[in-house]
Every structure is written in C-alpha cells, then in structure tokens.
Amino acid sequence: MDRREFIKVSGVTAAAATVPSIFLSGCSTQPNPGEGEVTATPTVCDICFWKCAGHVYVEDSVPWKIIGNDEDLHSNGRLCTRGTGGLGAYQDKDRLKMPLVRTVGPNGQQIFREASWDEALDIIAKRMQKIADEHGADRVALLNHGAGASHFKNLLRGYGSATFSAPSYAQCRGPREVAFQLTYGEGVGSPDRTDMEHSRCIVLIGSHIGENLHNGQVQTLTRALENGVSLITVDPRFSVAASKSQHWLPIRPGTDVALLLAWMNVLISEGLYDKAYVEQYAMGFEQLAAHVRQFPPEWAYLQTGLEPELIRETAREMAKNAPATLVHPGRHTTWYGDDTQRERAIAILNTLLGSWGRPGGFYIQEKVKLPNYPLPDYPKPKSTFKVAHGDDYPFATQPVSNAVIDASIGDDAHYKGWLVYGTNLPMTIPGVRPKLRQAADSLDLIVVIDTMPAEVTGYADVILPECTYLERYDELRNAAEREPSLALRMPAFKPRHDSKPGWWIAKQLGERLGLQKYFPWNDYSEVLDWQLKQVGSSLDEMQQIGVKNFPRKTPKYFQAGEARRFNTPSGKIELYSQRLADRGFDPLPVYKRPPERPDNYYHLNYGRMPAHTFSRTTNNPLLFQLAPENTLWINSLVARQWKLKTGDSVRMQNQDGIVSKSIRVRVTERIGPDSVFMAHGFGHSAKQLRLTNGLGADDSALMTNVLIDPIMGATGMRGNFVTFVKNSEQEHA
Amino acid sequence: MTIRYAMVIDTRTCIGCGDCVVACKTENKTPVGLNRDWVVEATRGKWPNVRTEFRSERCNHCSNATCVTLCPTGASHYWRDTNIVLVEANKCTGCKACIAACPYDARLIMHPDGYIDKCTFCHHRVERGDDPACVSSCPTQCMHFGILDDAGSKVSQLLKTRNYKALMTETGNEPNVYYLT
Ligand code: SF4
Ligand code: SF4
Ligand code: SF4
C-alpha cells in the first residue's frame, strides 16, 4: 500500500499569536524592500562553528537581512537557514541585558540582582585573585564554545591557567580527531577536509548532512549529487541524505563497526583495495588482513541485519570509484564508548581506498600564516588539564569537559573557579545536571559570559551579558581550508542594552588582575589591523571586502607516487596502532555488541534539525517561527502498539526511570520499529527564554547511561532506551 | 502576457532546510508568523521501502490565475506584461475572494494591515536582474529562476532535459513553478 504523509516542515503559522513582533509591519504605501538607504557590513556568522562570511544589511537604520559573501569558500555566497536567521539573535527580546550578581533576597532565597559592569568585574577579579593566591591560578578552567572564547583564553593564559575545555571535544568531534591522528598523524579539522565536490562515491555512516546544515558540507554534497555521485548512506533512520542515496543501509543501531570490518574484509579478500597506496604509505596491512579475515559479510549480517550481498555490492561500488571515494568520518561521533575505534575503522577503510590526500577523498588544508599580535610570554601554568584526567584517557589531546566538571566537585577538588563562555552545559553534556549542582556548591566562582539567559546561567555567581556577533569584533577567521582565506567579523550595530564585546570584558578583567600587558591596546580593532598589515591587507580593506583569499603555496593533494612522511611514530599511515597496543587498547578495531534493547523499549536516537543549532537558537525569534518545538519520530507499528497518533503528547521514560518533558509524536515510516528519533536542543526549563521555554523535550536529560570512551574520554550517548508514558487528557488540552 | 517567469526546483537536491522561507521572510519583511513560501515533505511507502520528497512551495504565478479573475476590486493583477501576480494593497479590501479562488495550498495571507499579502517572485529584485531571495539563498542551489519563453534560459534547459511536474495542472491555472523529479 502506498502511504502518503504530508508534513509542512516549515512555514508554520500556528505559532503566530505567541511570537512577539520583531519586524515593523509594512505601511500601506508598500515601498519595495531595498528602495531606502541601504548599508552592508561584513560579518562572520556565529550561529554555528562553520563560520560563514556574509554581509549584514540595514535599510533606513532598520536591520534587514544577512546575505553570504560571494568570495567566501565556507558559504559560497549562501548562508544556511540559521545564518540567514541570524538577525534573530540580535533582536531576541530575552537577551541578557545587564550584569547580574547572585545575592540573597529578602526571604533568604538566592536571587540575581542587576549590577554595574564595574561592580561585577570587581567581584570576579577579587575572587580570581583569591583563588590564585590560595590555590594557584591553574585552578581556574574555561569551559567554552565559539570564536569569541579566544579573548578569555588570552586572559587565562596571562593569569596562569591552561585548562580550556570545549564540550564539542568530548561530546562531539573528539573521537574522530583522535582516531585520525592515530592513523594519519593529523585530524580531520574544521571545516572538515572532505573533498566531496570531486567524489564519485560517498559513504555516510553516522552523518546526517542536510539535517546538519554545515554549509560547505551541504553544498559540496549537493554538487556531488548533481555530478551523479554514488551515495551510500548507513543510518537506522531514513534521513534526508538517505532519501538522496543509491543505497540506503538501515543498519541495526550500534553495529557500525561490524559493517566497517566486513567492508574491509570484502576489499581485501577480493583484492579490491589500493595496493600501491597501501604499500607505499601504510604499515600494519598484514595484521589488518589477518584480523578482518574473521569478519565476512555473512558474519556482519547477524550483527547489522544487512544482507551479505548488499554489503559486498556496496564495497565493490566504493572500490570501483576509488580513490575518489570518501567514507565520511562524520562529526558528532560520541555514541557507544568505542567511538575512537569506530572512527579508526573509518580511517583505515579510507586508506584501503587510497582516498586520504587524493581528489574526491580528503584534501590537504592550508591556512594563512598570520602572525599573532606581539604579547609578552605567558607564565608557565603549574599544571595542565591532564590533572583532571588522572590516569584516564591517555589519548585525549584536549581537556574532557566531563572530567573537568568531576575535578570541580568536593572541598579538595582541583578546580576552584570556572569561566563559562558560550556553552549551555546542562543541555550539552549528557545527564550532567546533578554534577553541575555539586560543582556549583564546591566552586568558589562561576562566571557565565553569554548573550542569552540559558539554563547554565542558573549556576553562576556572576553573569556577564556579551553582545552578539553582529555587534562586535572577534579574532580573524583563519581556517585551514581548500584555499587560505581570512574573514572579518565587525560590528554592524552598536551593542544593545548594556551588553559588551568579549574582548572588552576580557581586557577589563585583565586590567583588574594586573595583566594589562596582555591587552596592550585600547580597542581590539588595533590587533586586527596590525595582523592584517603583516599579510598585506588592513582593517580598512577588510571592512570593505569582508573576505580575502590567498593563493595556495602547497599542493592540495598528494602528487602521484610522491614520498611522504606522516606525523606518526612510524612515519606511515598506521593501520595497526602500536601506540594503542602499548596502552592496552586494541591495535585494530574490534566489534563490541551494543547494549541489548529491553522489551518495549526503543533506542533513543537524536540528531539535528536544519532550523536550529541545538539549544542556542531555539529562542531565536526568526528561527522559532520555522521550528518552535521538536517531535518524537516513531514508526507506525510502534504507534499502533501504544495507541499513539501524530500530534499526541507523550513523555518518555528511560531505562533508569528518568521521565522526559512532554513531546509531540510524529508517526513516520522514516524510522524503524526499534528506535525513536528526536532533534536535540529543545525542552528548555529556563523561564527567561520566553519563546522556547516548555516546548518540546530534552534528550540529554534522558542520557543517564553514558558510555565513556576509555581512549580519549568521549561521552557515548547512544546507550539509552526509552519507553512511553502517555500524558493525561488534561495535559493534552 | 509577453514574459513568463518560471521557477524550477530540483527535488533531487532540495533538502527541506527552510532557508528559502527565512530568506523570503527577511528580504520581504513579512509579519511575524506569516510566510509567503513554505516547505512540504512528502513521504511514501512503508519502512524500509520509503521515498521522501521535499518541495519548496509558493504562489505559482499562474498564467491563468483564478485569483486575478475573481478579485472584485482589481487589486490582484499581473505585474506589467508578465505572469507575476501582485496585490495592490491600496485597492485590496481584504474580502478574501482570492483565497477561495486559489486552488493551491498556496495560501495568500492576511497582512495585519488588512490586505492580502503573497509571494511576488521578488519582482523588485527581478527588475534589477537578480534572482528572487529564496532562489539566491538556497544553499543547495536547487532553485532556478528565469524566463520560460527564452529557450536558452537555465529554466527552459532544465525543463527540456529533465523529468518534471507542476502541481495540480488539472485546474487549468497553468502554474509556473516546476519541480524536477
Ligand atoms: S553553516 Fe549556517 S549557522 Fe553555520 S556559520 Fe554558516 S551560515 Fe552560520
Ligand atoms: S532553501 Fe533550497 S534546499 Fe532548502 S528547503 Fe528551500 S528549496 Fe529546499
Ligand atoms: S497560485 Fe494561487 S495566488 Fe498564485 S497566481 Fe495561482 S491562483 Fe493566484
């Protein structure tokens, strides 16, 4: 039977009544847009880490629109949905407006009161000084996300600390970076060095490009589709990418390593791998071949539920198009606690296809050699972040945020103070809320620097309102890319309310702590101008053009037959990892069965939706109109069993009895009967976020079974199962 | 009508991201909660034999527009000598006859100021030789805009070389938004 399901995925009108007006309504003479006085100011988008460059347009002094910069490789002149909606971040009525300081209210309860910048900064500097005097400056950690954090890194380096922990490492991209470093001696990086526009075959295994809108990824995948790429998508859900694929492999959740091993088995047993490439560049092939011999497609079938013939056919398809075959490393890679090993399997598979350093596989990135503004040397911190890890996570190259939080709990905890910049910890790290409460009890100081009153501000002693990216300078964007390029973020508007740019806040704190020598300028624009002049440009020029591209100085791909030394102990691509073996880990990826699904429970799968960057944008008044809440995808068989229909409101209960907030059901054939799926970032509990508060559910609250990757500390989040608790009729209303 | 403008949207590359909706919203400063374009997801089949199509939809700027024919005040009209259907705010009484007359889910919307607002194919941009805002923002570049009667235009070329459909052609409205399949 042909079933048909129409869903308006955007252009929702129902929410209109609840949304405050952000645009003046047109007057009856209806002038056409753009007929007034129009100005355009360069910017670099901050709605996600992709950092697309664009221009902010203002018409007759009213903010109008943001459009991509045509010269920009990250956006190719086209921002994504979220970047196009970036003005909403500026216009959001719920922004933080004044510094806030925790105090005791008239009834003895703790409250925030408004404070002047001077008072708030004095409080912070005094407590930081006290921590430095009593415990040492290395006891203050920065938990951060986004480019603006660089100002606070400078501050803390000068102060004497070196713990800068981005949750995007242990909660997202870390396993991939470590696995590729172990194999190739370098990571994938940002923007991902995938050469999809030249690929003839692309394998997406754990990557929902199209629902994640990382702009260059979407654009290059689309170019590949237009060129007739053979797209193979492995996903238990019929993702957007799956709907564009020649082959969709609806794998049993958690069994990817079995499939990857079987693919290697086929490539090697049928002699389809790139022998010359492997011979010249790789070591450990004999061990790999012996290892994967045990894992033919018939074996993988029992694990993955994928037909052996389909596994063989797709392996041959990859080999046929190699080396222009990209097995995409994905980005959010923290699933089952064996994530570094899964990513190692992906890295190794790419070696067998000869795609690393080859057109259509992975290109070699290059960035601009941009000198740093001259500053005095920083003091050597008394300890590094490794203190937080103890003997754990030997291959972590960055601090693991959950370990930093653990090392902040208790009277004898290592960390005594936190600066939290641009990251909403309770909705970012799985099941972390109880620990955040404990850490807040132990720490002498928590400062939250943000634009929005997100949940994390509830733990703060002092909250500092930063202005949005549209109102400030930040460091130049100098990302390693296809071509070296610089992009400028500059203020398009004056900071609203009493918000301030991050550079100003850091400098003010620096001066109060006697660290003014690390801020030897009056305005951050002086730093940018100095740096730009070192590479033949200037702030003036960049204020006109926004983006400047420079010619490459090195080749983008390996040259045919070229000798290369990789940055690994052996100087080769390490299929077999002696480094892992030496620390007691499997030197070759081994399949581990995922946790068993209990009866009447479903795998809790989660991901992105194109309209939002998780909890950071759900209150953005423009993007809110597109997607005001998340839904819970369930298969029609599950719907029948639980007597649920689309639009019903349910709560989920996980394997540990934790109950979620209400979420509306979406019955869809795009998901199988063993899982549910929801977009991450909803289910806010901060009342101050007036649009999004109370809408949808938060998946991270249900992630009480966190599977830690012993190699580098990532928090695997896919080991959780949910069942349904139906809401009472009253709650329906 | 001497110039027929058409929009040709490739459903093979459209990902349903909604950028076209936000781009229209900011470009045209539409009121909160009201949009001139929207995205539809159509899924057929039963798991795991499923097909999904995304379509960015809007006014079809019909060559035979029933909304123009049935508008009692003449507010709904063709722009210059083209198929672009506009509403003259000053003439519109808000009677909603056009809403009933439009056979498409392409709903005209009531502006808070009391007139019916709708997709204009961004005629203010087209006039300058630019693509409509949705077309020029779409990150997948799956949308194309141009003159249908010009055999050399990208839209004509695409319709010549690819399979396509338009929505509800049986209405006789002669819609000018095409979907490549
Ligand atoms: S991908 Fe989108 S949200 Fe991210 S930086 Fe680019 S435009 Fe902004
Ligand atoms: S912007 Fe383009 S890809 Fe996104 S929904 Fe609209 S037409 Fe589709
Ligand atoms: S789609 Fe509807 S509103 Fe647009 S021209 Fe046709 S009849 Fe008129």
Coordinates of N, CA and C in Angstrom, one line a residue, chain A residues 55-186:
Chain A
H55 N 27.3 39.5 4.7 CA 27.1 41.0 5.0 C 25.8 41.2 5.7
V56 N 25.8 42.1 6.6 CA 24.6 42.4 7.3 C 24.0 43.7 6.7
Y57 N 22.8 43.6 6.2 CA 22.2 44.8 5.5 C 21.2 45.5 6.5
V58 N 21.3 46.8 6.4 CA 20.5 47.7 7.2 C 19.8 48.6 6.2
E59 N 18.5 48.7 6.3 CA 17.7 49.6 5.4 C 17.1 50.7 6.3
D60 N 17.4 52.0 6.0 CA 16.8 53.1 6.7 C 17.0 52.9 8.2
S61 N 18.1 52.5 8.6 CA 18.5 52.2 10.1 C 17.8 51.1 10.7
V62 N 17.1 50.3 9.9 CA 16.4 49.1 10.5 C 17.1 47.8 10.0
P63 N 17.5 46.9 10.9 CA 18.2 45.7 10.5 C 17.3 45.0 9.4
W64 N 17.9 44.5 8.3 CA 17.1 44.0 7.2 C 17.4 42.5 7.0
K65 N 18.6 42.2 6.6 CA 18.9 40.8 6.3 C 20.4 40.5 6.3
I66 N 20.8 39.2 6.3 CA 22.2 38.8 6.3 C 22.3 37.9 5.0
I67 N 23.3 38.3 4.2 CA 23.5 37.5 3.0 C 24.9 37.0 2.9
G68 N 25.2 35.8 2.4 CA 26.5 35.3 2.3 C 27.4 36.1 1.4
N69 N 28.7 36.1 1.7 CA 29.7 36.8 0.9 C 30.1 35.9 -0.3
D70 N 30.0 36.4 -1.5 CA 30.3 35.6 -2.7 C 31.7 35.1 -2.8
E71 N 32.6 35.8 -2.1 CA 34.1 35.4 -2.1 C 34.4 34.3 -1.1
D72 N 33.4 33.9 -0.3 CA 33.7 33.1 0.8 C 33.6 31.6 0.5
L73 N 34.6 30.9 0.8 CA 34.6 29.4 0.5 C 33.7 28.7 1.4
H74 N 33.5 29.2 2.6 CA 32.7 28.5 3.6 C 31.2 28.5 3.2
S75 N 30.8 29.6 2.6 CA 29.4 29.8 2.3 C 29.1 29.9 0.8
N76 N 30.1 30.3 0.0 CA 29.8 30.4 -1.4 C 28.7 31.4 -1.7
G77 N 28.6 32.4 -0.8 CA 27.6 33.4 -1.0 C 26.2 33.1 -0.5
R78 N 26.1 31.9 0.1 CA 24.8 31.4 0.5 C 24.9 30.9 2.0
L79 N 24.2 31.6 2.9 CA 24.2 31.2 4.3 C 23.2 30.0 4.4
C80 N 23.3 29.3 5.5 CA 22.3 28.3 5.7 C 21.1 28.9 6.4
T81 N 20.0 28.2 6.6 CA 18.8 28.6 7.3 C 19.1 29.4 8.5
R82 N 20.0 28.9 9.4 CA 20.2 29.5 10.7 C 21.0 30.8 10.5
G83 N 22.0 30.8 9.6 CA 22.7 32.0 9.4 C 21.8 33.1 8.8
T84 N 20.9 32.7 7.9 CA 20.0 33.7 7.3 C 19.1 34.3 8.4
G85 N 18.8 33.5 9.4 CA 18.0 33.9 10.5 C 18.8 34.6 11.6
G86 N 20.1 34.9 11.4 CA 21.0 35.4 12.4 C 20.5 36.7 13.1
L87 N 19.8 37.5 12.3 CA 19.3 38.8 12.9 C 18.5 38.5 14.2
G88 N 17.8 37.3 14.2 CA 17.0 37.0 15.4 C 17.8 37.0 16.7
A89 N 19.1 36.7 16.6 CA 20.0 36.6 17.7 C 20.1 38.1 18.3
Y90 N 20.2 39.0 17.4 CA 20.3 40.4 17.8 C 19.0 40.9 18.3
Q91 N 17.9 40.5 17.7 CA 16.6 41.1 18.1 C 15.9 40.4 19.2
D92 N 16.5 39.3 19.6 CA 15.8 38.5 20.7 C 15.5 39.3 21.9
K93 N 14.2 39.4 22.3 CA 13.8 40.2 23.4 C 14.3 39.7 24.8
D94 N 14.7 38.4 24.8 CA 15.1 37.8 26.0 C 16.6 37.9 26.3
R95 N 17.3 38.6 25.5 CA 18.8 38.7 25.7 C 19.1 39.1 27.1
L96 N 20.3 38.7 27.5 CA 20.9 39.3 28.8 C 21.2 40.7 28.5
K97 N 20.8 41.6 29.5 CA 20.9 43.0 29.2 C 21.8 43.7 30.2
M98 N 22.0 43.2 31.4 CA 22.8 43.9 32.4 C 23.6 42.8 33.1
P99 N 24.8 43.1 33.6 CA 25.5 42.2 34.5 C 24.5 41.8 35.7
L100 N 24.6 40.5 36.1 CA 23.8 40.1 37.2 C 24.7 39.4 38.2
V101 N 24.4 39.6 39.5 CA 25.2 39.1 40.5 C 24.3 38.3 41.5
R102 N 24.7 37.1 41.9 CA 24.0 36.3 42.8 C 24.0 37.0 44.2
T103 N 22.8 37.0 44.8 CA 22.7 37.6 46.2 C 21.6 36.9 46.9
V104 N 21.4 37.3 48.2 CA 20.4 36.7 49.0 C 19.2 37.7 49.0
G105 N 18.0 37.2 48.6 CA 16.9 38.0 48.6 C 16.2 38.2 49.9
P106 N 15.2 39.0 50.0 CA 14.5 39.4 51.2 C 14.0 38.2 52.0
N107 N 13.6 37.1 51.3 CA 13.1 35.9 52.1 C 14.2 34.9 52.3
G108 N 15.4 35.3 52.1 CA 16.5 34.3 52.3 C 16.8 33.4 51.1
Q109 N 16.1 33.6 50.0 CA 16.3 32.8 48.9 C 17.4 33.5 48.0
Q110 N 18.1 32.7 47.2 CA 19.1 33.2 46.3 C 18.5 33.8 45.1
I111 N 18.9 35.0 44.7 CA 18.4 35.7 43.5 C 19.5 36.4 42.8
F112 N 19.3 36.8 41.6 CA 20.2 37.6 40.9 C 19.7 39.1 41.0
R113 N 20.7 40.0 41.2 CA 20.3 41.4 41.1 C 21.2 42.0 40.0
E114 N 20.7 43.1 39.5 CA 21.4 43.8 38.4 C 22.6 44.5 39.1
A115 N 23.7 44.6 38.3 CA 24.9 45.3 38.9 C 25.5 46.1 37.8
S116 N 26.3 47.0 38.1 CA 27.1 47.8 37.1 C 28.2 46.9 36.6
W117 N 28.8 47.2 35.5 CA 29.9 46.4 35.0 C 31.1 46.5 36.0
D118 N 31.3 47.7 36.5 CA 32.4 47.9 37.5 C 32.3 46.9 38.7
E119 N 31.1 46.9 39.2 CA 30.9 46.1 40.4 C 31.1 44.6 40.0
A120 N 30.4 44.2 38.9 CA 30.5 42.8 38.5 C 31.9 42.3 38.2
L121 N 32.7 43.2 37.5 CA 34.0 42.8 37.2 C 34.9 42.8 38.4
D122 N 34.7 43.8 39.3 CA 35.5 43.8 40.6 C 35.3 42.5 41.4
I123 N 34.0 42.1 41.5 CA 33.8 40.8 42.2 C 34.5 39.7 41.6
I124 N 34.5 39.6 40.3 CA 35.2 38.4 39.6 C 36.7 38.5 39.8
A125 N 37.2 39.7 39.6 CA 38.7 39.8 39.7 C 39.1 39.5 41.1
K126 N 38.4 40.0 42.1 CA 38.7 39.7 43.5 C 38.8 38.2 43.8
R127 N 37.7 37.5 43.3 CA 37.7 36.1 43.6 C 38.8 35.3 42.8
M128 N 39.0 35.8 41.6 CA 40.1 35.1 40.8 C 41.4 35.3 41.5
Q129 N 41.6 36.5 42.0 CA 42.9 36.8 42.7 C 43.0 35.9 43.9
K130 N 41.9 35.8 44.6 CA 41.9 34.9 45.9 C 42.3 33.5 45.5
I131 N 41.6 33.0 44.4 CA 41.9 31.6 44.0 C 43.4 31.5 43.7
A132 N 43.9 32.5 42.9 CA 45.3 32.4 42.5 C 46.2 32.4 43.8
D133 N 45.9 33.2 44.8 CA 46.7 33.3 46.0 C 46.7 32.1 46.8
E134 N 45.4 31.6 47.0 CA 45.3 30.5 47.9 C 45.5 29.1 47.3
H135 N 45.2 28.9 46.0 CA 45.3 27.6 45.4 C 46.3 27.6 44.2
G136 N 46.4 28.7 43.5 CA 47.1 28.7 42.3 C 46.2 29.0 41.1
A137 N 46.8 29.8 40.1 CA 45.9 30.3 39.0 C 45.5 29.1 38.1
D138 N 46.3 28.0 38.1 CA 45.9 26.9 37.3 C 44.6 26.2 37.7
R139 N 44.0 26.7 38.8 CA 42.8 26.1 39.3 C 41.5 26.7 38.7
V140 N 41.7 27.6 37.7 CA 40.5 28.2 37.1 C 40.4 27.6 35.7
A141 N 39.3 27.1 35.3 CA 39.1 26.5 34.0 C 38.1 27.3 33.1
L142 N 38.4 27.3 31.9 CA 37.4 27.9 30.9 C 36.7 26.8 30.2
L143 N 35.3 26.9 30.3 CA 34.5 25.9 29.5 C 33.9 26.8 28.4
N144 N 34.2 26.4 27.2 CA 33.9 27.4 26.1 C 33.4 26.7 24.8
H145 N 32.8 27.6 24.0 CA 32.4 27.2 22.7 C 32.4 28.5 21.9
G146 N 32.9 28.5 20.7 CA 32.8 29.6 19.7 C 34.1 30.5 19.7
A147 N 34.2 31.2 18.6 CA 35.4 32.0 18.3 C 35.7 33.0 19.4
G148 N 34.7 33.6 20.0 CA 34.9 34.7 21.0 C 35.6 34.2 22.2
A149 N 35.8 32.9 22.4 CA 36.5 32.4 23.6 C 38.0 32.8 23.6
S150 N 38.5 33.2 22.4 CA 39.9 33.5 22.3 C 40.3 34.6 23.2
H151 N 39.4 35.5 23.5 CA 39.8 36.6 24.4 C 40.0 36.1 25.8
F152 N 39.2 35.1 26.2 CA 39.3 34.6 27.6 C 40.4 33.6 27.7
K153 N 40.8 33.0 26.6 CA 42.0 32.2 26.6 C 43.2 33.0 26.8
N154 N 43.3 34.2 26.2 CA 44.4 35.1 26.4 C 44.4 35.5 27.8
L155 N 43.2 35.9 28.4 CA 43.2 36.3 29.8 C 43.7 35.2 30.7
L156 N 43.2 34.0 30.5 CA 43.6 32.9 31.4 C 45.1 32.5 31.2
R157 N 45.6 32.5 30.0 CA 47.0 32.2 29.8 C 47.8 33.2 30.6
G158 N 47.5 34.5 30.5 CA 48.2 35.5 31.2 C 48.1 35.3 32.7
Y159 N 46.9 34.8 33.2 CA 46.7 34.6 34.6 C 47.4 33.4 35.1
G160 N 47.6 32.4 34.2 CA 48.4 31.2 34.6 C 47.6 29.9 34.6
S161 N 46.6 29.8 33.7 CA 45.8 28.6 33.6 C 45.9 28.1 32.1
A162 N 45.7 26.8 32.0 CA 45.8 26.3 30.6 C 44.7 25.2 30.4
T163 N 43.6 25.3 31.2 CA 42.5 24.4 31.0 C 41.4 25.1 30.3
F164 N 41.4 24.8 29.0 CA 40.3 25.4 28.1 C 39.5 24.2 27.6
S165 N 38.4 24.0 28.0 CA 37.7 22.8 27.7 C 36.4 23.1 26.9
A166 N 36.4 22.6 25.6 CA 35.2 22.8 24.8 C 34.4 21.5 24.8
P167 N 33.2 21.6 25.2 CA 32.3 20.3 25.2 C 32.3 19.7 23.8
S168 N 32.5 20.5 22.8 CA 32.5 20.0 21.4 C 33.5 18.9 21.2
Y169 N 34.5 18.8 22.1 CA 35.5 17.7 22.0 C 35.0 16.4 22.5
A170 N 34.7 16.3 23.8 CA 34.3 15.0 24.4 C 32.8 14.7 24.1
Q171 N 32.0 15.7 23.7 CA 30.6 15.4 23.4 C 30.4 15.4 21.9
C172 N 31.4 15.5 21.1 CA 31.1 15.6 19.7 C 32.2 15.0 18.8
R173 N 33.2 15.9 18.5 CA 34.1 15.5 17.4 C 35.3 14.8 17.8
G174 N 35.6 14.7 19.2 CA 36.8 14.3 19.7 C 37.3 12.9 19.2
P175 N 36.4 11.9 19.2 CA 36.9 10.5 18.8 C 37.4 10.5 17.4
R176 N 36.7 11.3 16.5 CA 37.2 11.3 15.1 C 38.6 11.9 15.0
E177 N 38.8 13.0 15.8 CA 40.1 13.7 15.7 C 41.2 12.8 16.2
V178 N 40.9 12.1 17.3 CA 41.9 11.2 17.9 C 42.2 10.0 16.9
A179 N 41.2 9.4 16.4 CA 41.3 8.3 15.5 C 42.1 8.6 14.3
F180 N 41.9 9.8 13.7 CA 42.6 10.2 12.5 C 44.0 10.6 12.8
Q181 N 44.2 11.2 14.0 CA 45.6 11.5 14.5 C 46.4 10.2 14.6
L182 N 45.7 9.2 15.3 CA 46.4 7.9 15.5 C 46.8 7.3 14.1
T183 N 45.9 7.4 13.2 CA 46.1 6.7 11.9 C 47.0 7.5 10.9
Y184 N 46.6 8.8 10.8 CA 47.3 9.6 9.7 C 48.3 10.6 10.3
G185 N 48.3 10.8 11.6 CA 49.1 11.8 12.3 C 48.5 13.1 12.3
E186 N 47.3 13.3 11.8 CA 46.6 14.6 11.9 C 45.1 14.3 11.8

